[in-house]
Structures are given as C-alpha cells and as structure tokens.
Amino acid sequence: GEYEKAQAGMAEFMKSYGSTRAAQKARSLQAELSVIGKPVPTTWGIEKWFQGEDQVDLKSGKTTLLVFFEEWCPHCKREVPKLQQVYTDLKDEGLQVVALTRITKSATEEKVTAFLTETKVGYPVAKEDGTLSTAFSVSGIPAAAVIKGGKIVWRGHPSQLTEDKLKSWL
C-alpha cells in the first residue's frame, strides 16, 4: 500500500541494476507501479459489450476491478472464471467487475462468447480498442487494475488480489 515508497525504491533499483537480468522482471513491476495514483481515462474505447453493459457505471467513481484477458491465453482461462466468485461475494457491497479483451491472435467474438458461456462468467465483459490497455500499462495478460474515485489504486496480476484487499477499497 505504500506505492510512492515502492516507486522511489524501484527508481533507485533501476539506477543501480538497470542492465541486469533482474531488471528485466522489475520493468514489468515498474510499469504497474507507474499507473497507480493516475486518473482513470475519460475515454474507455469500448467497441462492444458481450454482456453486462447495464450492470456497470464506469463514470460513478465506484470501486471497480478491471481484468484484461484474451480467450486464447491459458492463464486467463484460469483467472477470469475465478473472479466470478469475487464478483458474486462483493457486488452487493458495491464492487464492480469488468473484463476487457482486445480479441487478438486466434480469438474471435464467437470464441469469447463461447468462453463466457462455458465458464459461467456473469460479470460485465467488453471488447476495448487498446485505449485502456495502454492507459493501464498492460503488456502481459491476464492483468488487473482497481479503480476508485476516478483514480487507479492498484495494478497487478489478478491472482494477487484477495477479497480482503478488495474489501478495503469498498
């Protein structure tokens, strides 16, 4: 939770060890840290809603978990359905969950729809044009971010989130 301290520590690390193999991994973490505290984009670049458009208010400032995924990604196929339980448990407390895909590589809209049906994902899912992926510094998937009050408060891998952590933002 001490993101400014983490960002400063990361900057120092990169100064000293920026050319090492450890720095390659650290760059991903640095990109995640760099978006924390920034305002949420006003333009979302949503091209299509697969489901749940009427279940979410992206301009409300409510705590929202965004998960970036692709249908072909094996790690996404594991993590995206797990978030259904989080959504079920916390939606009445005010948590919004939105999954976002860009439909890359072998993915198609039909495959995304089939994936949602097979996995029984019931939270809102949309196709985005890359605006959000760029704004949230997504370079690998799955990726997740939490926004609250118009600001990015967390960014990382969805498996790093716990219900307790999410409850602390509600």
Coordinates of N, CA and C in Angstrom, one line a residue:
G1 N 0.8 -1.2 0.0 CA 0.0 0.0 0.0 C 0.8 1.3 0.0
E2 N 2.1 1.2 0.2 CA 3.0 2.4 0.2 C 3.6 2.5 -1.2
Y3 N 2.7 2.9 -2.2 CA 3.1 2.9 -3.6 C 4.2 4.0 -3.9
E4 N 4.1 5.1 -3.3 CA 5.1 6.2 -3.5 C 6.5 5.7 -3.1
K5 N 6.5 5.0 -1.9 CA 7.8 4.5 -1.4 C 8.3 3.4 -2.4
A6 N 7.4 2.6 -2.8 CA 7.8 1.5 -3.8 C 8.3 2.1 -5.1
Q7 N 7.6 3.1 -5.6 CA 8.1 3.7 -6.8 C 9.5 4.3 -6.7
A8 N 9.7 5.0 -5.5 CA 11.0 5.6 -5.3 C 12.1 4.4 -5.2
G9 N 11.8 3.4 -4.5 CA 12.7 2.3 -4.3 C 13.0 1.6 -5.7
M10 N 12.0 1.5 -6.5 CA 12.2 0.9 -7.9 C 13.1 1.8 -8.7
A11 N 12.9 3.1 -8.6 CA 13.7 4.0 -9.4 C 15.2 3.9 -8.9
E12 N 15.4 3.8 -7.7 CA 16.8 3.6 -7.2 C 17.4 2.2 -7.7
F13 N 16.6 1.2 -7.6 CA 17.0 -0.1 -8.1 C 17.4 -0.1 -9.5
M14 N 16.6 0.6 -10.3 CA 16.8 0.6 -11.8 C 18.1 1.5 -12.1
K15 N 18.4 2.5 -11.3 CA 19.6 3.2 -11.4 C 20.8 2.4 -11.2
S16 N 20.8 1.5 -10.2 CA 21.9 0.7 -9.9 C 22.0 -0.6 -10.7
Y17 N 20.9 -1.2 -11.0 CA 20.9 -2.5 -11.6 C 20.1 -2.6 -12.9
G18 N 19.9 -1.5 -13.5 CA 19.1 -1.4 -14.8 C 19.5 -2.3 -15.9
S19 N 20.7 -2.7 -15.9 CA 21.2 -3.5 -17.1 C 21.3 -5.0 -16.7
T20 N 20.8 -5.4 -15.6 CA 20.9 -6.8 -15.1 C 19.6 -7.6 -15.6
R21 N 19.7 -8.9 -15.4 CA 18.6 -9.7 -15.8 C 17.4 -9.5 -14.8
A22 N 17.8 -9.2 -13.5 CA 16.7 -8.9 -12.5 C 15.9 -7.7 -12.9
A23 N 16.6 -6.7 -13.6 CA 15.9 -5.5 -14.0 C 14.9 -5.8 -15.1
Q24 N 15.1 -6.8 -15.9 CA 14.1 -7.2 -16.9 C 12.7 -7.5 -16.2
K25 N 12.7 -8.3 -15.2 CA 11.5 -8.6 -14.5 C 11.0 -7.3 -13.7
A26 N 11.9 -6.5 -13.2 CA 11.5 -5.3 -12.5 C 10.8 -4.3 -13.4
R27 N 11.1 -4.3 -14.6 CA 10.5 -3.3 -15.5 C 9.0 -3.5 -15.6
S28 N 8.5 -4.8 -15.6 CA 7.1 -5.0 -15.5 C 6.4 -4.5 -14.3
L29 N 7.1 -4.7 -13.2 CA 6.6 -4.2 -11.9 C 6.6 -2.7 -11.9
Q30 N 7.7 -2.1 -12.5 CA 7.8 -0.6 -12.5 C 6.6 0.0 -13.4
A31 N 6.3 -0.7 -14.5 CA 5.2 -0.2 -15.3 C 3.9 -0.3 -14.5
E32 N 3.7 -1.3 -13.8 CA 2.5 -1.4 -12.9 C 2.4 -0.3 -11.9
L33 N 3.5 -0.1 -11.2 CA 3.6 0.9 -10.2 C 3.4 2.3 -10.8
S34 N 3.8 2.5 -12.0 CA 3.8 3.9 -12.6 C 2.4 4.4 -12.9
V35 N 1.4 3.5 -12.9 CA 0.0 4.0 -13.2 C -0.8 4.3 -11.9
I36 N -0.3 3.7 -10.8 CA -1.0 3.9 -9.5 C -1.1 5.4 -9.1
G37 N -2.3 5.9 -8.8 CA -2.5 7.3 -8.5 C -2.9 8.1 -9.7
K38 N -2.8 7.6 -10.9 CA -3.2 8.4 -12.0 C -4.7 8.4 -12.2
P39 N -5.2 9.4 -12.8 CA -6.7 9.5 -13.1 C -7.1 8.4 -14.1
V40 N -8.3 7.9 -13.9 CA -8.8 6.9 -14.9 C -9.1 7.7 -16.2
P41 N -8.8 7.1 -17.3 CA -9.1 7.7 -18.6 C -10.6 8.1 -18.7
T42 N -10.8 9.2 -19.4 CA -12.2 9.6 -19.6 C -12.8 8.9 -20.8
T43 N -11.9 8.5 -21.7 CA -12.3 7.7 -22.9 C -12.0 6.3 -22.7
W44 N -12.9 5.4 -22.7 CA -12.7 4.0 -22.5 C -12.4 3.1 -23.7
G45 N -12.8 3.6 -24.9 CA -12.6 2.8 -26.1 C -13.3 1.5 -26.1
I46 N -14.5 1.4 -25.6 CA -15.3 0.2 -25.6 C -15.9 0.1 -27.0
E47 N -15.6 -1.0 -27.7 CA -16.1 -1.2 -29.0 C -17.4 -2.1 -29.0
K48 N -17.5 -3.0 -28.0 CA -18.6 -3.9 -28.0 C -18.7 -4.4 -26.6
W49 N -20.0 -4.5 -26.1 CA -20.2 -5.2 -24.9 C -20.7 -6.6 -25.2
F50 N -20.1 -7.6 -24.6 CA -20.6 -9.0 -24.7 C -21.7 -9.3 -23.7
Q51 N -21.6 -8.7 -22.6 CA -22.6 -8.8 -21.5 C -22.4 -7.8 -20.5
G52 N -23.5 -7.4 -19.8 CA -23.5 -6.6 -18.6 C -23.3 -5.2 -18.7
E53 N -23.5 -4.6 -19.9 CA -23.3 -3.1 -20.0 C -24.2 -2.4 -19.1
D54 N -25.4 -2.9 -18.8 CA -26.4 -2.2 -18.0 C -26.1 -2.5 -16.5
Q55 N -25.1 -3.3 -16.2 CA -24.8 -3.7 -14.8 C -23.7 -2.8 -14.2
V56 N -23.0 -2.0 -15.0 CA -21.9 -1.2 -14.6 C -22.0 0.2 -14.9
D57 N -21.5 1.1 -14.0 CA -21.4 2.5 -14.3 C -20.0 3.0 -14.2
L58 N -19.3 3.1 -15.3 CA -17.9 3.4 -15.4 C -17.6 4.8 -15.0
K59 N -18.6 5.7 -14.9 CA -18.3 7.1 -14.5 C -18.7 7.4 -13.1
S60 N -19.1 6.4 -12.3 CA -19.6 6.6 -11.0 C -18.5 6.8 -9.9
G61 N -17.3 6.4 -10.2 CA -16.3 6.5 -9.2 C -16.3 5.4 -8.2
K62 N -17.2 4.4 -8.4 CA -17.3 3.2 -7.5 C -16.0 2.4 -7.7
T63 N -15.7 1.6 -6.7 CA -14.6 0.7 -6.8 C -14.9 -0.3 -7.9
T64 N -14.0 -0.4 -8.8 CA -14.1 -1.3 -10.0 C -12.9 -2.1 -10.2
L65 N -13.0 -3.4 -10.4 CA -11.9 -4.3 -10.7 C -12.0 -4.5 -12.2
L66 N -10.9 -4.1 -12.9 CA -10.8 -4.4 -14.3 C -9.9 -5.5 -14.5
V67 N -10.2 -6.5 -15.4 CA -9.3 -7.6 -15.7 C -9.2 -7.6 -17.2
F68 N -7.9 -7.6 -17.6 CA -7.6 -7.7 -19.1 C -7.2 -9.1 -19.4
F69 N -7.9 -9.6 -20.5 CA -7.7 -11.0 -20.8 C -7.8 -11.2 -22.3
E70 N -7.4 -12.4 -22.7 CA -7.7 -12.9 -24.1 C -8.1 -14.3 -24.0
E71 N -9.1 -14.7 -24.8 CA -9.7 -16.0 -24.8 C -8.7 -17.1 -25.0
W72 N -7.6 -16.9 -25.8 CA -6.7 -17.9 -26.1 C -5.6 -18.2 -25.0
C73 N -5.5 -17.3 -24.0 CA -4.5 -17.3 -23.0 C -4.8 -18.3 -21.9
P74 N -4.0 -19.3 -21.7 CA -4.3 -20.4 -20.7 C -4.3 -19.8 -19.3
H75 N -3.5 -18.8 -19.0 CA -3.6 -18.2 -17.6 C -4.9 -17.4 -17.4
C76 N -5.3 -16.8 -18.5 CA -6.6 -16.0 -18.4 C -7.8 -17.0 -18.3
K77 N -7.7 -18.1 -18.9 CA -8.7 -19.1 -18.8 C -8.9 -19.7 -17.4
R78 N -7.8 -19.6 -16.6 CA -7.8 -20.0 -15.2 C -8.3 -18.8 -14.3
E79 N -7.8 -17.6 -14.5 CA -8.0 -16.5 -13.6 C -9.4 -15.8 -13.8
V80 N -9.8 -15.6 -15.1 CA -11.0 -14.9 -15.3 C -12.3 -15.6 -14.7
P81 N -12.4 -16.9 -14.8 CA -13.5 -17.6 -14.1 C -13.5 -17.5 -12.6
K82 N -12.3 -17.5 -12.0 CA -12.1 -17.3 -10.6 C -12.7 -16.0 -10.0
L83 N -12.7 -15.0 -10.8 CA -13.2 -13.7 -10.4 C -14.7 -13.7 -10.3
Q84 N -15.4 -14.7 -10.8 CA -16.9 -14.8 -10.7 C -17.2 -14.9 -9.2
Q85 N -16.5 -15.7 -8.5 CA -16.9 -15.8 -7.0 C -16.6 -14.5 -6.3
V86 N -15.6 -13.8 -6.6 CA -15.3 -12.5 -6.0 C -16.4 -11.5 -6.4
Y87 N -16.8 -11.5 -7.6 CA -18.0 -10.7 -8.1 C -19.2 -11.0 -7.3
T88 N -19.5 -12.3 -7.2 CA -20.7 -12.7 -6.5 C -20.7 -12.3 -5.0
D89 N -19.5 -12.5 -4.4 CA -19.4 -12.2 -3.0 C -19.5 -10.7 -2.7
L90 N -19.0 -9.8 -3.6 CA -18.8 -8.4 -3.3 C -19.6 -7.4 -4.0
K91 N -20.4 -7.9 -5.0 CA -21.2 -6.9 -5.8 C -22.2 -6.2 -5.0
D92 N -22.8 -6.9 -4.0 CA -23.8 -6.2 -3.1 C -23.1 -5.2 -2.2
E93 N -21.8 -5.3 -2.0 CA -21.1 -4.3 -1.2 C -20.6 -3.1 -2.1
G94 N -20.9 -3.2 -3.4 CA -20.5 -2.1 -4.3 C -19.4 -2.3 -5.3
L95 N -18.8 -3.5 -5.3 CA -17.7 -3.8 -6.2 C -18.3 -4.0 -7.6
Q96 N -17.7 -3.4 -8.6 CA -18.0 -3.6 -10.0 C -16.8 -4.4 -10.5
V97 N -17.1 -5.4 -11.4 CA -16.0 -6.1 -12.1 C -16.3 -6.0 -13.6
V98 N -15.3 -5.7 -14.3 CA -15.4 -5.6 -15.8 C -14.2 -6.3 -16.4
A99 N -14.4 -7.3 -17.3 CA -13.4 -7.9 -18.0 C -13.3 -7.3 -19.4
L100 N -12.0 -7.1 -19.8 CA -11.8 -6.4 -21.1 C -10.9 -7.3 -22.0
T101 N -11.3 -7.4 -23.3 CA -10.5 -8.1 -24.2 C -10.3 -7.2 -25.5
R102 N -9.2 -7.5 -26.1 CA -8.9 -6.8 -27.4 C -9.2 -7.7 -28.6
I103 N -9.4 -9.0 -28.3 CA -9.6 -10.0 -29.3 C -8.4 -10.0 -30.3
T104 N -7.3 -10.6 -29.8 CA -6.1 -10.7 -30.6 C -5.8 -12.2 -30.9
K105 N -4.8 -12.3 -31.8 CA -4.3 -13.7 -32.2 C -5.4 -14.5 -32.8
S106 N -5.7 -15.7 -32.2 CA -6.7 -16.6 -32.8 C -8.1 -16.3 -32.2
A107 N -8.2 -15.4 -31.3 CA -9.5 -15.1 -30.7 C -10.5 -14.5 -31.7
T108 N -11.8 -14.8 -31.5 CA -12.9 -14.2 -32.3 C -14.0 -13.9 -31.3
E109 N -14.9 -13.0 -31.7 CA -16.0 -12.7 -30.9 C -16.8 -14.0 -30.5
E110 N -16.9 -14.9 -31.4 CA -17.6 -16.2 -31.2 C -16.9 -17.0 -30.1
K111 N -15.6 -17.0 -30.2 CA -14.8 -17.8 -29.2 C -14.9 -17.1 -27.8
V112 N -14.9 -15.8 -27.7 CA -15.1 -15.1 -26.5 C -16.5 -15.4 -25.9
T113 N -17.5 -15.4 -26.7 CA -18.9 -15.7 -26.2 C -18.9 -17.1 -25.7
A114 N -18.3 -18.1 -26.4 CA -18.3 -19.5 -26.0 C -17.6 -19.6 -24.7
F115 N -16.5 -18.9 -24.5 CA -15.7 -19.0 -23.3 C -16.5 -18.5 -22.1
L116 N -17.2 -17.4 -22.3 CA -18.0 -16.8 -21.2 C -19.2 -17.8 -20.8
T117 N -19.7 -18.4 -21.8 CA -20.8 -19.4 -21.6 C -20.3 -20.6 -20.8
E118 N -19.2 -21.2 -21.3 CA -18.6 -22.4 -20.8 C -18.1 -22.2 -19.3
T119 N -17.6 -21.0 -19.0 CA -17.0 -20.8 -17.7 C -18.1 -20.1 -16.8
K120 N -19.2 -19.8 -17.3 CA -20.3 -19.2 -16.5 C -19.9 -17.9 -15.9
V121 N -19.1 -17.1 -16.6 CA -18.7 -15.7 -16.2 C -20.0 -14.9 -16.4
G122 N -20.4 -14.2 -15.3 CA -21.6 -13.4 -15.3 C -21.4 -11.9 -15.2
Y123 N -20.2 -11.5 -14.9 CA -19.9 -10.1 -14.8 C -19.7 -9.4 -16.1
P124 N -19.8 -8.1 -16.2 CA -19.7 -7.4 -17.5 C -18.4 -7.7 -18.2
V125 N -18.5 -7.9 -19.5 CA -17.3 -8.2 -20.4 C -17.5 -7.3 -21.6
A126 N -16.4 -6.7 -22.0 CA -16.4 -5.8 -23.2 C -15.1 -6.0 -24.0
K127 N -15.2 -5.6 -25.3 CA -14.1 -5.5 -26.2 C -13.7 -4.1 -26.2
E128 N -12.3 -3.9 -26.0 CA -11.8 -2.5 -26.0 C -10.8 -2.3 -27.1
D129 N -10.6 -1.1 -27.5 CA -9.7 -0.8 -28.7 C -8.2 -0.6 -28.3
G130 N -7.8 -0.9 -27.1 CA -6.5 -0.7 -26.7 C -6.2 0.5 -25.9
T131 N -7.2 1.4 -25.8 CA -7.1 2.7 -25.0 C -6.8 2.3 -23.6
L132 N -7.6 1.4 -23.0 CA -7.4 1.1 -21.6 C -6.2 0.3 -21.4
S133 N -5.9 -0.7 -22.2 CA -4.7 -1.5 -22.1 C -3.4 -0.6 -22.0
T134 N -3.4 0.5 -22.9 CA -2.3 1.4 -22.9 C -2.3 2.2 -21.6
A135 N -3.5 2.8 -21.2 CA -3.6 3.6 -20.0 C -3.2 2.9 -18.8
F136 N -3.5 1.6 -18.7 CA -3.2 0.8 -17.5 C -1.8 0.1 -17.6
S137 N -1.1 0.4 -18.7 CA 0.3 -0.2 -18.9 C 0.2 -1.7 -18.9
V138 N -0.7 -2.3 -19.7 CA -0.8 -3.7 -19.8 C 0.1 -4.2 -20.9
S139 N 1.1 -5.0 -20.5 CA 2.0 -5.6 -21.5 C 1.9 -7.1 -21.5
G140 N 1.2 -7.7 -20.5 CA 1.0 -9.1 -20.5 C -0.3 -9.4 -19.9
I141 N -0.9 -10.6 -20.2 CA -2.2 -10.9 -19.7 C -2.1 -12.3 -18.9
P142 N -3.0 -12.5 -18.0 CA -4.0 -11.6 -17.5 C -3.4 -10.5 -16.7
A143 N -4.1 -9.4 -16.7 CA -3.7 -8.2 -15.9 C -4.9 -7.7 -15.2
A144 N -4.7 -7.0 -14.1 CA -5.9 -6.4 -13.4 C -5.5 -5.0 -12.8
A145 N -6.5 -4.3 -12.6 CA -6.4 -3.0 -12.0 C -7.6 -2.7 -11.2
V146 N -7.5 -1.9 -10.1 CA -8.6 -1.5 -9.3 C -8.6 0.0 -9.4
I147 N -9.8 0.5 -9.7 CA -10.0 2.0 -9.7 C -11.1 2.3 -8.7
K148 N -10.9 3.5 -8.1 CA -11.8 4.0 -7.1 C -11.7 5.5 -7.1
G149 N -12.9 6.2 -7.1 CA -12.9 7.6 -7.0 C -12.2 8.3 -8.2
G150 N -12.2 7.6 -9.4 CA -11.6 8.2 -10.5 C -10.1 8.1 -10.6
K151 N -9.5 7.3 -9.7 CA -8.1 7.1 -9.7 C -7.7 5.6 -9.7
I152 N -6.6 5.3 -10.3 CA -6.1 3.9 -10.2 C -5.4 3.7 -8.9
V153 N -5.9 2.7 -8.1 CA -5.4 2.4 -6.8 C -4.6 1.2 -6.7
W154 N -4.7 0.3 -7.7 CA -3.9 -0.9 -7.7 C -3.7 -1.4 -9.1
R155 N -2.6 -2.1 -9.4 CA -2.4 -2.7 -10.7 C -1.5 -3.9 -10.5
G156 N -1.8 -5.0 -11.1 CA -1.0 -6.2 -11.0 C -1.7 -7.4 -11.6
H157 N -1.3 -8.6 -11.2 CA -1.9 -9.9 -11.7 C -3.1 -10.2 -10.9
P158 N -4.2 -10.6 -11.5 CA -5.4 -10.9 -10.8 C -5.3 -11.9 -9.6
S159 N -4.3 -12.8 -9.8 CA -4.1 -13.8 -8.7 C -3.6 -13.2 -7.4
Q160 N -3.0 -12.0 -7.5 CA -2.5 -11.3 -6.3 C -3.6 -10.6 -5.5
L161 N -4.8 -10.5 -6.0 CA -5.9 -9.9 -5.3 C -6.6 -10.8 -4.4
T162 N -6.9 -10.4 -3.2 CA -7.7 -11.1 -2.3 C -9.0 -10.4 -2.0
E163 N -10.0 -11.1 -1.5 CA -11.3 -10.5 -1.2 C -11.0 -9.4 -0.1
D164 N -10.2 -9.7 0.9 CA -9.9 -8.7 1.9 C -9.3 -7.5 1.4
K165 N -8.4 -7.6 0.4 CA -7.8 -6.4 -0.2 C -8.9 -5.6 -0.9
L166 N -9.7 -6.3 -1.7 CA -10.8 -5.6 -2.4 C -11.8 -4.9 -1.4
K167 N -12.1 -5.6 -0.3 CA -13.0 -5.0 0.7 C -12.4 -3.7 1.3
S168 N -11.1 -3.7 1.3 CA -10.5 -2.5 1.9 C -10.7 -1.2 1.0
W169 N -11.0 -1.4 -0.2 CA -11.3 -0.3 -1.1 C -12.8 0.0 -1.3
L170 N -13.7 -0.9 -0.7 CA -15.1 -0.6 -0.8 C -15.6 0.4 0.3

